[in-house]
């Protein structure tokens, strides 16, 4: 999928674990794992707002767009 | 004049059947893939607790009913097979089934008398003759028995698939996820079984007519066997079940997308 998440990088920068984040934004760890692993199909604005508020960042810091052919090139 | 009205009524029934098919097409289009994003998948989770408890009770009741029918089906099949072998080894033993039902061509004038004392002339234009065809009829008797047991097995298979569907729904109610990929295939199998059953019912009188039975003489008259076109309604039911399978598949996809929506 061209939309990728940088949640892991932000969590490391903020020195926060996934469990702490899930408690603060009131989302299950399972759902956050889906978001972190890139398997999510959609994200609600309310969820994005809650995560950005807790991590003190912008949506662009968490989400990025890389075309699929570029992703394949990076893998090679 | 009577024949004209007869034709008109038959034509009306014909149109109703095709209207059903047309409506089904329209219904299916409304749930087609391009409209999928306009359907709200959150409806199930916003139901009240009472509604959920009520739904569980309904599903539990249907599951119990299906389990009972399943038990009856297994007993019927075993009973039929035992009776068949009893007939083979004990020629004196004559079971009351399997009975053959053949639709016959008939055009008889008759009179109906109503409770208010009035009477009217009618035309009997459809009739079924039922008679027992067992061991003494040789190959024809055996094929008749096979036809009967095959229809019974198809009916049992349909109930078994329904039972499995409701069992999976009952188990998954705790997760609030009644949609499973396997259930889509089970519903499609039910449609296929109904289709095969309909084809058998339509074509069996044809087999009887061309390969075995010449004519039936009764009430000092000769009757010819006709095709059982009434069983063609089963084809429409098979179509309806196929539509339900597609709706279920679309529901599964919506549910899966909802699960992956954070």
Tab-separated table of C-alpha atoms in Angstrom, chain A residues 5 7 18 21-22 25-44 47 51, chain B residues 256-262:
chain	number	residue	atom	x	y	z
A	5	UNK	CA	3.011	4.847	8.831
A	7	UNK	CA	4.413	5.485	14.172
A	18	UNK	CA	2.724	1.284	22.266
A	21	UNK	CA	0.015	5.314	23.716
A	22	UNK	CA	-2.984	2.943	23.666
A	25	UNK	CA	-5.592	7.644	23.200
A	26	UNK	CA	-8.045	4.972	24.405
A	27	UNK	CA	-7.439	2.621	21.452
A	28	UNK	CA	-6.676	-1.079	21.882
A	29	UNK	CA	-3.108	-2.296	21.446
A	30	UNK	CA	-4.380	-4.664	18.729
A	31	UNK	CA	-5.678	-1.742	16.655
A	32	UNK	CA	-2.494	0.287	17.184
A	33	UNK	CA	-0.430	-2.751	16.124
A	34	UNK	CA	-2.480	-2.935	12.919
A	35	UNK	CA	-1.701	0.758	12.311
A	36	UNK	CA	1.975	0.323	13.168
A	37	UNK	CA	2.414	-2.715	10.907
A	38	UNK	CA	0.807	-0.952	7.957
A	39	UNK	CA	-2.118	-3.390	7.643
A	40	UNK	CA	-4.738	-0.734	8.366
A	41	UNK	CA	-7.146	0.043	5.503
A	42	UNK	CA	-8.447	3.314	6.929
A	43	UNK	CA	-7.933	5.688	9.848
A	44	UNK	CA	-10.654	7.888	11.287
A	47	UNK	CA	-8.217	8.618	15.891
A	51	UNK	CA	-2.722	10.257	18.364
B	256	UNK	CA	-13.179	-6.996	7.230
B	257	UNK	CA	-12.618	-3.377	6.150
B	258	UNK	CA	-14.253	-2.150	9.329
B	259	UNK	CA	-11.930	-4.334	11.425
B	260	UNK	CA	-8.939	-2.788	9.666
B	261	UNK	CA	-10.262	0.763	10.195
B	262	UNK	CA	-8.538	2.361	13.192
